[in-house]
């Protein structure tokens, strides 16, 4: 078990701020807790189901050996995304990983312990002995944990990394998380009242959902660096100040797609538009979106296979072939949603093609960036430059489609901390979060004579994410009781909006 957790201990040793004495104390404490906890779990499992327990332990040995090999060889972390990828990987893609060194480590670290687990005689004793063993184990765990109480904050700050390196918990816990998310996807959403498309003018809306893109680093919002060299020259681009409803992806994305702020799950924009006759396509390189029920749901790997000239590791692949996709639509209203991941940490520098590395040198990860914040900001700013290019290129594509009315909307799911007050990444509760984690960019471009924008006076100084739902209904000429003209950045398109909005939503 200590061997399976070498990456875990290595991470603790490298990242704790303790001196040598404190470091050794923490490592020994963690090893003791781990050994005693595993002893207790093993004892319980074997006590309750002797043969099944043996087989379980043998299987865990095999998976542990495989997991630790991948962690050490490819520097991966076994988080929910990794597990999702494992389940979604086809044999042909995975076969490249099957090397002699993999088989050798599975043999030594997996098969030998598994054989031992299956053959070793076991003397369990009576229930009383079991009670003493488990009680004693719990007492040891509590005692050692309380001696390390001062480490609670450090552990909670590094829980993702620590959890992703801990065998067998990394894959057991994250497999459960993935399974729960898949069950949630089946969750019943509350249907909105039917809407109706009121004209057959060709119109397309491309909604780009940004990931961790914060307002403060956009030149368009006054950042001193030229992170928006293209969009800042773009005629007719609207730049709205906005805040997100949360500081993490799942909630931020849901807020962008739902009609109003709620803990309930109302029918989401793509689902609603699709049900009412719009041609809807969702393209994603991201994770953690609410349940989407449409026919065309494409992940970056699939798009990479469809457009081999694009590198599927970068978000450019989400924008590939859009013109053809829109032009070939059999419907007059098209909604394309691109769920990007370009500014996602901790490895910002991996999220854009090399030619967008304008600000140098860059930190390769947040860990490195904690020592050199300037280098981390460089890497992050390069992701904003890449986003600038992608959005500008998208506007060019839409502009060239003369026979379509078109709109591009970009809004981020939440912001990001880049070392201010020693904070990094995002996800703090809203009441504690610094502004940079929820102040987001909200950019809109439309083709000429599409819709009239409301004047500044008619809108609040700062917009929120629910403006997307109603503004997009307007652009797609969907008349609906779910539409709320107060949450539309455009002047209402229909002179007599249906009036029972409030009632129908409650
Ligand atoms: Zn996010």
Short mmCIF file of C-alpha atoms and ligand atoms in Angstrom, two decimals:
data_model
loop_
_atom_site.label_atom_id
_atom_site.label_comp_id
_atom_site.label_asym_id
_atom_site.label_seq_id
_atom_site.Cartn_x
_atom_site.Cartn_y
_atom_site.Cartn_z
CA UNK A 1 0.00 0.00 0.00
CA UNK A 2 2.87 2.36 0.68
CA UNK A 3 4.21 1.62 -2.82
CA UNK A 4 0.84 2.40 -4.44
CA UNK A 5 0.89 5.79 -2.73
CA UNK A 6 4.41 6.92 -3.64
CA UNK A 7 2.99 9.74 -5.83
CA UNK A 8 0.80 10.87 -2.94
CA UNK A 9 3.69 11.09 -0.47
CA UNK A 10 5.90 12.71 -3.08
CA UNK A 11 3.26 15.38 -3.65
CA UNK A 12 2.93 16.06 0.09
CA UNK A 13 6.71 16.28 0.48
CA UNK A 14 7.03 18.69 -2.45
CA UNK A 15 4.11 20.99 -1.63
CA UNK A 16 3.85 21.41 2.10
CA UNK A 17 5.28 24.62 3.51
CA UNK A 18 6.54 22.91 6.66
CA UNK A 19 10.23 22.74 7.64
CA UNK A 20 12.04 19.40 7.57
CA UNK A 21 10.84 18.30 11.02
CA UNK A 22 7.22 19.25 10.32
CA UNK A 23 7.38 17.62 6.92
CA UNK A 24 8.56 14.30 8.35
CA UNK A 25 5.92 14.46 11.09
CA UNK A 26 3.17 15.07 8.52
CA UNK A 27 4.39 12.27 6.22
CA UNK A 28 4.65 9.76 9.07
CA UNK A 29 1.21 10.79 10.36
CA UNK A 30 -0.35 10.32 6.93
CA UNK A 31 1.35 6.92 6.53
CA UNK A 32 0.08 5.79 9.93
CA UNK A 33 -3.48 6.98 9.24
CA UNK A 34 -3.40 5.32 5.85
CA UNK A 35 -2.10 1.96 7.16
CA UNK A 36 -4.51 1.82 10.08
CA UNK A 37 -7.48 2.89 7.94
CA UNK A 38 -6.69 0.25 5.36
CA UNK A 39 -6.20 -2.36 8.06
CA UNK A 40 -9.64 -1.53 9.45
CA UNK A 41 -11.36 -1.55 6.06
CA UNK A 42 -9.70 -4.83 5.10
CA UNK A 43 -10.60 -6.43 8.41
CA UNK A 44 -14.23 -5.34 8.11
CA UNK A 45 -14.54 -6.49 4.51
CA UNK A 46 -13.02 -9.88 5.29
CA UNK A 47 -15.10 -10.27 8.41
CA UNK A 48 -18.35 -9.56 6.59
CA UNK A 49 -17.68 -11.52 3.40
CA UNK A 50 -14.62 -13.71 3.49
CA UNK A 51 -14.33 -14.96 -0.10
CA UNK A 52 -15.78 -11.86 -1.73
CA UNK A 53 -13.39 -9.79 0.41
CA UNK A 54 -10.38 -11.71 -0.91
CA UNK A 55 -11.48 -11.24 -4.51
CA UNK A 56 -12.15 -7.52 -3.93
CA UNK A 57 -8.69 -7.00 -2.46
CA UNK A 58 -7.12 -8.87 -5.37
CA UNK A 59 -8.99 -6.72 -7.90
CA UNK A 60 -8.03 -3.52 -6.05
CA UNK A 61 -4.36 -4.59 -6.17
CA UNK A 62 -4.54 -4.92 -9.94
CA UNK A 63 -6.23 -1.54 -10.41
CA UNK A 64 -3.89 0.14 -7.91
CA UNK A 65 -0.89 -1.11 -9.86
CA UNK A 66 -2.32 0.21 -13.12
CA UNK A 67 -3.29 3.56 -11.58
CA UNK A 68 0.10 4.17 -9.99
CA UNK A 69 1.85 3.26 -13.25
CA UNK A 70 -0.18 5.89 -15.16
CA UNK A 71 0.32 8.51 -12.46
CA UNK A 72 4.09 8.02 -12.45
CA UNK A 73 4.52 7.66 -16.21
CA UNK A 74 2.12 10.30 -17.55
CA UNK A 75 1.84 12.64 -14.55
CA UNK A 76 -1.94 12.24 -14.59
CA UNK A 77 -4.19 12.69 -11.63
CA UNK A 78 -7.11 10.29 -11.16
CA UNK A 79 -9.93 12.85 -10.93
CA UNK A 80 -13.47 12.67 -12.26
CA UNK A 81 -12.41 13.78 -15.74
CA UNK A 82 -9.80 11.05 -15.94
CA UNK A 83 -12.36 8.43 -14.91
CA UNK A 84 -14.86 9.78 -17.44
CA UNK A 85 -12.17 9.55 -20.11
CA UNK A 86 -11.31 5.98 -19.10
CA UNK A 87 -14.93 4.94 -19.54
CA UNK A 88 -15.24 6.83 -22.82
CA UNK A 89 -12.02 5.57 -24.36
CA UNK A 90 -12.17 3.10 -27.20
CA UNK A 91 -9.71 0.20 -27.26
CA UNK A 92 -8.04 1.52 -30.41
CA UNK A 93 -7.18 4.81 -28.66
CA UNK A 94 -6.00 3.13 -25.49
CA UNK A 95 -3.87 0.42 -27.07
CA UNK A 96 -0.95 2.85 -27.39
CA UNK A 97 -0.61 2.78 -23.62
CA UNK A 98 -0.12 -0.99 -23.43
CA UNK A 99 3.66 -1.22 -23.20
CA UNK A 100 6.00 -3.81 -21.69
CA UNK A 101 6.71 -1.56 -18.74
CA UNK A 102 2.97 -1.38 -18.00
CA UNK A 103 2.64 -5.18 -18.04
CA UNK A 104 5.75 -5.54 -15.87
CA UNK A 105 4.47 -3.13 -13.21
CA UNK A 106 1.05 -4.81 -13.22
CA UNK A 107 2.80 -8.16 -12.71
CA UNK A 108 5.02 -6.99 -9.84
CA UNK A 109 2.74 -4.48 -8.10
CA UNK A 110 -0.61 -6.05 -9.04
CA UNK A 111 -0.56 -9.78 -9.74
CA UNK A 112 1.83 -10.81 -6.94
CA UNK A 113 -0.10 -8.97 -4.18
CA UNK A 114 -3.35 -10.26 -5.72
CA UNK A 115 -2.14 -13.86 -5.50
CA UNK A 116 -1.11 -13.22 -1.90
CA UNK A 117 -4.58 -11.83 -1.09
CA UNK A 118 -6.22 -14.91 -2.60
CA UNK A 119 -4.03 -17.55 -0.93
CA UNK A 120 -2.96 -16.17 2.45
CA UNK A 121 -4.79 -18.01 5.30
CA UNK A 122 -6.91 -15.66 7.37
CA UNK A 123 -7.73 -15.92 11.07
CA UNK A 124 -10.44 -13.41 11.91
CA UNK A 125 -11.58 -14.31 15.42
CA UNK A 126 -14.91 -13.50 17.01
CA UNK A 127 -17.01 -10.36 16.86
CA UNK A 128 -15.41 -9.12 20.08
CA UNK A 129 -11.95 -9.19 18.54
CA UNK A 130 -13.33 -7.41 15.48
CA UNK A 131 -14.81 -4.72 17.75
CA UNK A 132 -11.50 -4.22 19.54
CA UNK A 133 -9.53 -4.06 16.28
CA UNK A 134 -11.87 -1.55 14.66
CA UNK A 135 -12.30 0.53 17.82
CA UNK A 136 -8.54 0.61 18.37
CA UNK A 137 -7.98 1.60 14.73
CA UNK A 138 -10.47 4.45 14.98
CA UNK A 139 -8.83 5.71 18.15
CA UNK A 140 -5.38 5.72 16.52
CA UNK A 141 -6.73 7.54 13.45
CA UNK A 142 -8.46 10.21 15.58
CA UNK A 143 -5.40 10.68 17.78
CA UNK A 144 -2.98 11.11 14.87
CA UNK A 145 -5.44 13.34 12.99
CA UNK A 146 -5.88 15.63 16.00
CA UNK A 147 -2.10 16.02 16.29
CA UNK A 148 -2.18 17.35 12.72
CA UNK A 149 -5.20 19.62 13.08
CA UNK A 150 -3.15 22.63 11.93
CA UNK A 151 -2.82 20.99 8.49
CA UNK A 152 -6.57 21.05 7.81
CA UNK A 153 -6.40 24.24 5.73
CA UNK A 154 -3.43 23.02 3.68
CA UNK A 155 -5.16 19.69 3.01
CA UNK A 156 -8.43 21.34 1.97
CA UNK A 157 -6.53 23.66 -0.40
CA UNK A 158 -4.89 20.64 -2.04
CA UNK A 159 -7.77 18.17 -1.76
CA UNK A 160 -8.20 17.66 -5.51
CA UNK A 161 -4.54 16.81 -6.03
CA UNK A 162 -4.23 14.70 -2.88
CA UNK A 163 -7.46 12.84 -3.62
CA UNK A 164 -6.36 12.24 -7.20
CA UNK A 165 -3.14 10.55 -6.08
CA UNK A 166 -4.49 8.42 -3.24
CA UNK A 167 -5.03 4.72 -4.01
CA UNK A 168 -7.55 3.13 -4.07
CA UNK A 169 -9.70 6.14 -3.10
CA UNK A 170 -8.93 8.20 -6.20
CA UNK A 171 -10.68 5.88 -8.60
CA UNK A 172 -13.29 4.53 -6.15
CA UNK A 173 -14.57 7.97 -5.10
CA UNK A 174 -14.32 9.50 -8.57
CA UNK A 175 -16.10 6.55 -10.20
CA UNK A 176 -18.97 7.17 -7.78
CA UNK A 177 -18.90 10.87 -8.66
CA UNK A 178 -19.03 10.15 -12.38
CA UNK A 179 -21.89 7.71 -11.84
CA UNK A 180 -23.82 10.33 -9.81
CA UNK A 181 -23.32 12.94 -12.50
CA UNK A 182 -24.67 10.52 -15.10
CA UNK A 183 -27.67 9.81 -12.91
CA UNK A 184 -28.23 13.57 -12.48
CA UNK A 185 -28.30 13.88 -16.25
CA UNK A 186 -31.44 11.78 -16.23
CA UNK A 187 -32.99 14.19 -13.71
CA UNK A 188 -36.39 15.40 -14.74
CA UNK A 189 -36.37 19.08 -15.65
CA UNK A 190 -39.40 21.31 -15.15
CA UNK A 191 -40.83 21.99 -18.59
CA UNK A 192 -41.36 25.60 -19.62
CA UNK A 193 -44.60 26.56 -21.39
CA UNK A 194 -44.46 25.97 -25.17
CA UNK A 195 -43.01 28.69 -27.35
CA UNK A 196 -43.43 29.36 -31.04
CA UNK A 197 -41.03 30.46 -33.76
CA UNK A 198 -42.79 33.47 -35.30
CA UNK A 199 -41.00 33.91 -38.65
CA UNK A 200 -38.87 31.93 -41.09
CA UNK A 201 -36.08 34.42 -41.57
CA UNK A 202 -32.74 32.58 -41.46
CA UNK A 203 -31.06 33.35 -38.15
CA UNK A 204 -28.17 31.77 -36.30
CA UNK A 205 -26.89 32.41 -32.76
CA UNK A 206 -23.50 31.09 -31.70
CA UNK A 207 -23.24 31.15 -27.91
CA UNK A 208 -19.67 30.68 -26.68
CA UNK A 209 -19.41 29.73 -23.00
CA UNK A 210 -16.02 30.73 -21.66
CA UNK A 211 -14.18 28.80 -18.95
CA UNK A 212 -12.59 30.72 -16.05
CA UNK A 213 -12.27 33.80 -18.28
CA UNK A 214 -12.13 36.80 -15.97
CA UNK A 215 -13.09 40.34 -16.93
CA UNK A 216 -10.00 41.87 -15.32
CA UNK A 217 -7.66 40.39 -17.94
CA UNK A 218 -9.60 41.51 -21.01
CA UNK A 219 -8.18 44.57 -22.75
CA UNK A 220 -11.80 45.31 -23.75
CA UNK A 221 -12.51 46.02 -20.08
CA UNK A 222 -9.45 48.19 -19.55
CA UNK A 223 -6.68 45.67 -18.83
CA UNK A 224 -3.35 47.34 -19.59
CA UNK A 225 -2.10 44.44 -21.73
CA UNK A 226 -3.23 44.05 -25.33
CA UNK A 227 -4.95 40.71 -24.74
CA UNK A 228 -7.70 41.60 -27.26
CA UNK A 229 -5.77 42.89 -30.27
CA UNK A 230 -8.47 41.73 -32.71
CA UNK A 231 -11.75 42.22 -30.86
CA UNK A 232 -10.75 45.72 -29.72
CA UNK A 233 -10.75 46.73 -33.41
CA UNK A 234 -14.02 44.99 -34.17
CA UNK A 235 -16.83 47.37 -35.19
CA UNK A 236 -20.17 46.91 -33.46
CA UNK A 237 -18.96 44.66 -30.66
CA UNK A 238 -20.90 45.25 -27.43
CA UNK A 239 -18.96 44.93 -24.19
CA UNK A 240 -21.13 44.50 -21.08
CA UNK A 241 -19.93 44.35 -17.47
CA UNK A 242 -21.34 41.21 -15.88
CA UNK A 243 -21.12 38.93 -12.87
CA UNK A 244 -21.57 35.19 -12.63
CA UNK A 245 -24.06 33.55 -10.26
CA UNK A 246 -21.43 31.18 -8.86
CA UNK A 247 -17.70 30.53 -8.96
CA UNK A 248 -17.67 27.00 -10.33
CA UNK A 249 -18.48 25.46 -13.70
CA UNK A 250 -21.62 23.42 -12.99
CA UNK A 251 -23.55 26.30 -11.44
CA UNK A 252 -22.15 28.99 -13.78
CA UNK A 253 -23.07 27.02 -16.89
CA UNK A 254 -26.54 26.25 -15.58
CA UNK A 255 -27.13 29.95 -14.85
CA UNK A 256 -26.17 30.86 -18.42
CA UNK A 257 -28.74 28.41 -19.81
CA UNK A 258 -31.69 28.82 -17.42
CA UNK A 259 -34.40 31.50 -17.49
CA UNK A 260 -33.90 32.73 -13.92
CA UNK A 261 -31.93 32.15 -10.75
CA UNK A 262 -33.25 29.01 -9.11
CA UNK A 263 -32.18 25.85 -7.33
CA UNK A 264 -34.67 23.93 -9.45
CA UNK A 265 -33.86 22.51 -12.82
CA UNK A 266 -35.97 24.32 -15.39
CA UNK A 267 -35.84 23.41 -19.06
CA UNK A 268 -32.54 24.80 -20.33
CA UNK A 269 -32.01 27.02 -23.34
CA UNK A 270 -30.71 24.33 -25.75
CA UNK A 271 -33.40 21.85 -24.68
CA UNK A 272 -36.17 24.44 -24.92
CA UNK A 273 -35.03 25.81 -28.27
CA UNK A 274 -34.69 22.28 -29.62
CA UNK A 275 -38.15 21.25 -28.46
CA UNK A 276 -39.62 24.34 -30.13
CA UNK A 277 -38.14 23.62 -33.53
CA UNK A 278 -34.67 25.20 -33.52
CA UNK A 279 -31.72 23.29 -34.99
CA UNK A 280 -29.43 23.03 -31.94
CA UNK A 281 -25.86 21.78 -31.76
CA UNK A 282 -23.68 21.55 -28.64
CA UNK A 283 -19.92 21.26 -28.99
CA UNK A 284 -17.76 20.86 -25.91
CA UNK A 285 -14.23 20.43 -24.66
CA UNK A 286 -15.45 20.95 -21.12
CA UNK A 287 -17.18 19.12 -18.32
CA UNK A 288 -19.87 19.63 -15.70
CA UNK A 289 -22.71 20.92 -17.84
CA UNK A 290 -26.35 20.42 -16.80
CA UNK A 291 -28.46 17.80 -18.61
CA UNK A 292 -28.62 18.53 -22.34
CA UNK A 293 -31.30 16.70 -24.33
CA UNK A 294 -30.61 17.35 -28.00
CA UNK A 295 -29.61 15.17 -30.96
CA UNK A 296 -26.29 16.76 -31.81
CA UNK A 297 -23.92 16.72 -28.84
CA UNK A 298 -20.27 16.60 -29.90
CA UNK A 299 -17.16 16.38 -27.73
CA UNK A 300 -13.78 17.62 -28.92
CA UNK A 301 -12.48 14.10 -29.64
CA UNK A 302 -15.36 13.49 -32.06
CA UNK A 303 -14.82 16.88 -33.71
CA UNK A 304 -11.09 16.12 -33.94
CA UNK A 305 -11.93 12.93 -35.85
CA UNK A 306 -14.33 14.84 -38.10
CA UNK A 307 -11.87 17.71 -38.76
CA UNK A 308 -8.42 16.09 -38.68
CA UNK A 309 -6.69 19.35 -39.70
CA UNK A 310 -7.62 20.78 -36.28
CA UNK A 311 -5.77 19.79 -33.10
CA UNK A 312 -8.46 18.49 -30.76
CA UNK A 313 -6.41 19.54 -27.71
CA UNK A 314 -7.21 23.20 -28.37
CA UNK A 315 -10.60 24.88 -28.53
CA UNK A 316 -10.12 25.79 -32.20
CA UNK A 317 -11.58 22.36 -32.94
CA UNK A 318 -14.98 23.48 -31.55
CA UNK A 319 -15.10 26.23 -34.19
CA UNK A 320 -14.15 23.92 -37.07
CA UNK A 321 -16.53 23.64 -40.03
CA UNK A 322 -19.16 25.92 -38.45
CA UNK A 323 -19.97 27.69 -41.70
CA UNK A 324 -20.79 24.41 -43.46
CA UNK A 325 -22.70 23.18 -40.43
CA UNK A 326 -24.90 26.28 -40.37
CA UNK A 327 -25.33 26.51 -44.14
CA UNK A 328 -26.46 22.89 -44.38
CA UNK A 329 -29.18 23.29 -41.75
CA UNK A 330 -32.68 22.34 -42.86
CA UNK A 331 -34.20 24.76 -40.35
CA UNK A 332 -34.41 28.54 -40.45
CA UNK A 333 -33.29 28.99 -36.82
CA UNK A 334 -29.96 27.62 -35.65
CA UNK A 335 -28.43 27.72 -32.18
CA UNK A 336 -24.83 26.56 -31.73
CA UNK A 337 -23.40 26.40 -28.23
CA UNK A 338 -19.65 26.03 -27.79
CA UNK A 339 -18.63 25.05 -24.27
CA UNK A 340 -14.94 25.95 -24.30
CA UNK A 341 -12.17 25.24 -21.78
CA UNK A 342 -9.38 27.57 -22.94
CA UNK A 343 -8.65 29.44 -19.69
CA UNK A 344 -9.01 26.36 -17.48
CA UNK A 345 -6.23 25.89 -14.93
CA UNK A 346 -4.00 24.66 -13.50
CA UNK A 347 -2.03 24.24 -16.73
CA UNK A 348 -2.98 27.38 -18.68
CA UNK A 349 0.09 27.03 -20.86
CA UNK A 350 -1.24 23.76 -22.29
CA UNK A 351 -4.50 25.32 -23.49
CA UNK A 352 -3.37 27.31 -26.54
CA UNK A 353 -1.27 26.56 -29.66
CA UNK A 354 2.37 27.68 -29.44
CA UNK A 355 1.93 30.68 -31.75
CA UNK A 356 -0.31 32.28 -29.11
CA UNK A 357 2.46 32.26 -26.51
CA UNK A 358 2.94 36.02 -26.68
CA UNK A 359 3.67 36.73 -23.02
CA UNK A 360 6.74 34.88 -21.74
CA UNK A 361 8.07 33.16 -19.76
CA UNK A 362 5.08 31.07 -18.71
CA UNK A 363 4.48 28.90 -15.66
CA UNK A 364 3.67 25.35 -16.65
CA UNK A 365 1.23 24.89 -13.77
CA UNK A 366 -0.32 26.70 -10.82
CA UNK A 367 2.18 24.95 -8.54
CA UNK A 368 5.04 26.60 -10.39
CA UNK A 369 3.03 29.82 -10.63
CA UNK A 370 2.64 30.04 -6.87
CA UNK A 371 6.35 30.87 -6.75
CA UNK A 372 6.24 33.05 -9.89
CA UNK A 373 2.86 34.74 -10.18
CA UNK A 374 4.01 36.85 -13.14
CA UNK A 375 4.70 33.71 -15.13
CA UNK A 376 1.29 32.32 -14.25
CA UNK A 377 -0.40 35.55 -15.40
CA UNK A 378 1.62 35.35 -18.64
CA UNK A 379 0.25 31.88 -19.33
CA UNK A 380 -3.28 32.97 -18.43
CA UNK A 381 -3.11 36.09 -20.61
CA UNK A 382 -2.06 33.91 -23.55
CA UNK A 383 -5.31 31.97 -23.12
CA UNK A 384 -7.24 35.26 -23.37
CA UNK A 385 -5.33 36.14 -26.55
CA UNK A 386 -6.25 32.79 -28.00
CA UNK A 387 -9.90 33.36 -27.03
CA UNK A 388 -9.69 36.79 -28.72
CA UNK A 389 -8.53 35.11 -31.92
CA UNK A 390 -11.21 32.39 -31.82
CA UNK A 391 -14.07 34.86 -31.26
CA UNK A 392 -12.83 37.28 -33.90
CA UNK A 393 -12.47 34.46 -36.38
CA UNK A 394 -16.01 33.32 -35.55
CA UNK A 395 -17.36 36.81 -36.24
CA UNK A 396 -15.60 36.75 -39.62
CA UNK A 397 -17.25 33.43 -40.41
CA UNK A 398 -20.71 34.74 -39.46
CA UNK A 399 -20.19 38.02 -41.34
CA UNK A 400 -19.41 36.14 -44.53
CA UNK A 401 -22.76 34.32 -44.41
CA UNK A 402 -24.79 37.02 -46.20
CA UNK A 403 -28.09 35.16 -46.30
CA UNK A 404 -28.15 34.63 -42.51
CA UNK A 405 -28.87 37.05 -39.70
CA UNK A 406 -26.25 36.11 -37.15
CA UNK A 407 -25.09 36.76 -33.60
CA UNK A 408 -22.08 35.82 -31.50
CA UNK A 409 -22.40 35.91 -27.72
CA UNK A 410 -19.49 35.19 -25.40
CA UNK A 411 -19.95 34.87 -21.64
CA UNK A 412 -17.85 33.14 -19.02
CA UNK A 413 -19.06 30.58 -16.46
CA UNK A 414 -17.09 32.34 -13.68
CA UNK A 415 -13.81 34.19 -13.11
CA UNK A 416 -10.44 33.11 -11.72
CA UNK A 417 -7.93 34.02 -9.03
CA UNK A 418 -4.35 34.44 -10.20
CA UNK A 419 -2.44 34.80 -6.95
CA UNK A 420 -4.19 37.87 -5.49
CA UNK A 421 -4.07 37.38 -1.70
CA UNK A 422 -2.37 34.05 -2.39
CA UNK A 423 -5.54 32.68 -3.96
CA UNK A 424 -5.55 30.61 -7.11
CA UNK A 425 -8.13 29.06 -9.42
CA UNK A 426 -11.83 29.44 -8.41
CA UNK A 427 -14.65 27.79 -6.49
CA UNK A 428 -14.87 29.83 -3.29
CA UNK A 429 -18.41 30.33 -1.95
CA UNK A 430 -19.86 33.58 -3.36
CA UNK A 431 -19.86 35.35 0.01
CA UNK A 432 -16.10 34.76 0.40
CA UNK A 433 -15.06 34.95 -3.24
CA UNK A 434 -12.96 37.90 -4.44
CA UNK A 435 -14.38 39.92 -7.36
CA UNK A 436 -12.01 38.34 -9.87
CA UNK A 437 -13.76 35.00 -9.33
CA UNK A 438 -17.18 36.34 -10.41
CA UNK A 439 -16.61 39.41 -12.60
CA UNK A 440 -16.90 38.01 -16.10
CA UNK A 441 -16.79 39.21 -19.71
CA UNK A 442 -20.06 39.37 -21.67
CA UNK A 443 -19.50 40.21 -25.36
CA UNK A 444 -22.10 40.46 -28.11
CA UNK A 445 -21.83 40.95 -31.84
CA UNK A 446 -24.71 40.81 -34.33
CA UNK A 447 -24.93 41.16 -38.08
CA UNK A 448 -26.43 44.39 -39.41
CA UNK A 449 -30.15 45.07 -38.94
CA UNK A 450 -30.64 41.96 -36.82
CA UNK A 451 -32.08 43.49 -33.63
CA UNK A 452 -31.96 46.85 -31.85
CA UNK A 453 -29.95 46.93 -28.65
CA UNK A 454 -31.49 48.45 -25.57
CA UNK A 455 -29.81 51.70 -24.55
CA UNK A 456 -27.47 51.87 -21.58
CA UNK A 457 -30.23 53.58 -19.56
CA UNK A 458 -32.59 50.66 -20.08
CA UNK A 459 -30.16 48.14 -18.61
CA UNK A 460 -28.65 47.81 -15.14
CA UNK A 461 -24.99 48.81 -14.78
CA UNK A 462 -23.94 45.18 -14.34
CA UNK A 463 -25.67 42.28 -16.11
CA UNK A 464 -26.04 38.70 -14.94
CA UNK A 465 -25.97 35.39 -16.73
CA UNK A 466 -29.75 35.01 -17.10
CA UNK A 467 -29.76 37.69 -19.80
CA UNK A 468 -28.55 35.01 -22.19
CA UNK A 469 -31.72 32.90 -22.14
CA UNK A 470 -34.12 35.76 -22.96
CA UNK A 471 -31.85 37.55 -25.43
CA UNK A 472 -31.37 34.34 -27.40
CA UNK A 473 -35.15 33.67 -27.49
CA UNK A 474 -35.53 37.17 -28.93
CA UNK A 475 -32.84 36.57 -31.59
CA UNK A 476 -34.43 33.26 -32.61
CA UNK A 477 -37.91 34.92 -32.83
CA UNK A 478 -39.34 32.51 -30.28
CA UNK A 479 -42.46 33.97 -28.72
CA UNK A 480 -42.92 32.36 -25.34
CA UNK A 481 -44.55 32.89 -21.95
CA UNK A 482 -41.11 32.04 -20.49
CA UNK A 483 -39.60 35.14 -22.11
CA UNK A 484 -38.91 38.08 -19.81
CA UNK A 485 -38.28 41.37 -21.60
CA UNK A 486 -36.53 42.79 -18.52
CA UNK A 487 -33.75 40.23 -18.97
CA UNK A 488 -33.16 40.91 -22.65
CA UNK A 489 -30.29 43.10 -23.90
CA UNK A 490 -32.29 43.76 -27.07
CA UNK A 491 -35.48 45.73 -27.54
CA UNK A 492 -38.41 43.26 -27.46
CA UNK A 493 -39.12 41.92 -30.94
CA UNK A 494 -42.83 41.32 -30.49
CA UNK A 495 -45.13 44.19 -29.71
CA UNK A 496 -47.40 42.06 -27.52
CA UNK A 497 -45.30 39.75 -25.42
CA UNK A 498 -47.35 37.08 -23.68
CA UNK A 499 -48.03 38.39 -20.23
CA UNK A 500 -48.23 35.47 -17.83
CA UNK A 501 -44.47 34.95 -17.58
CA UNK A 502 -44.33 35.11 -13.82
CA UNK A 503 -47.21 32.77 -13.20
CA UNK A 504 -45.98 30.15 -15.62
CA UNK A 505 -42.54 30.05 -14.04
CA UNK A 506 -43.70 29.53 -10.48
ZN1 LIG B 1 -15.54 26.70 -14.99
#
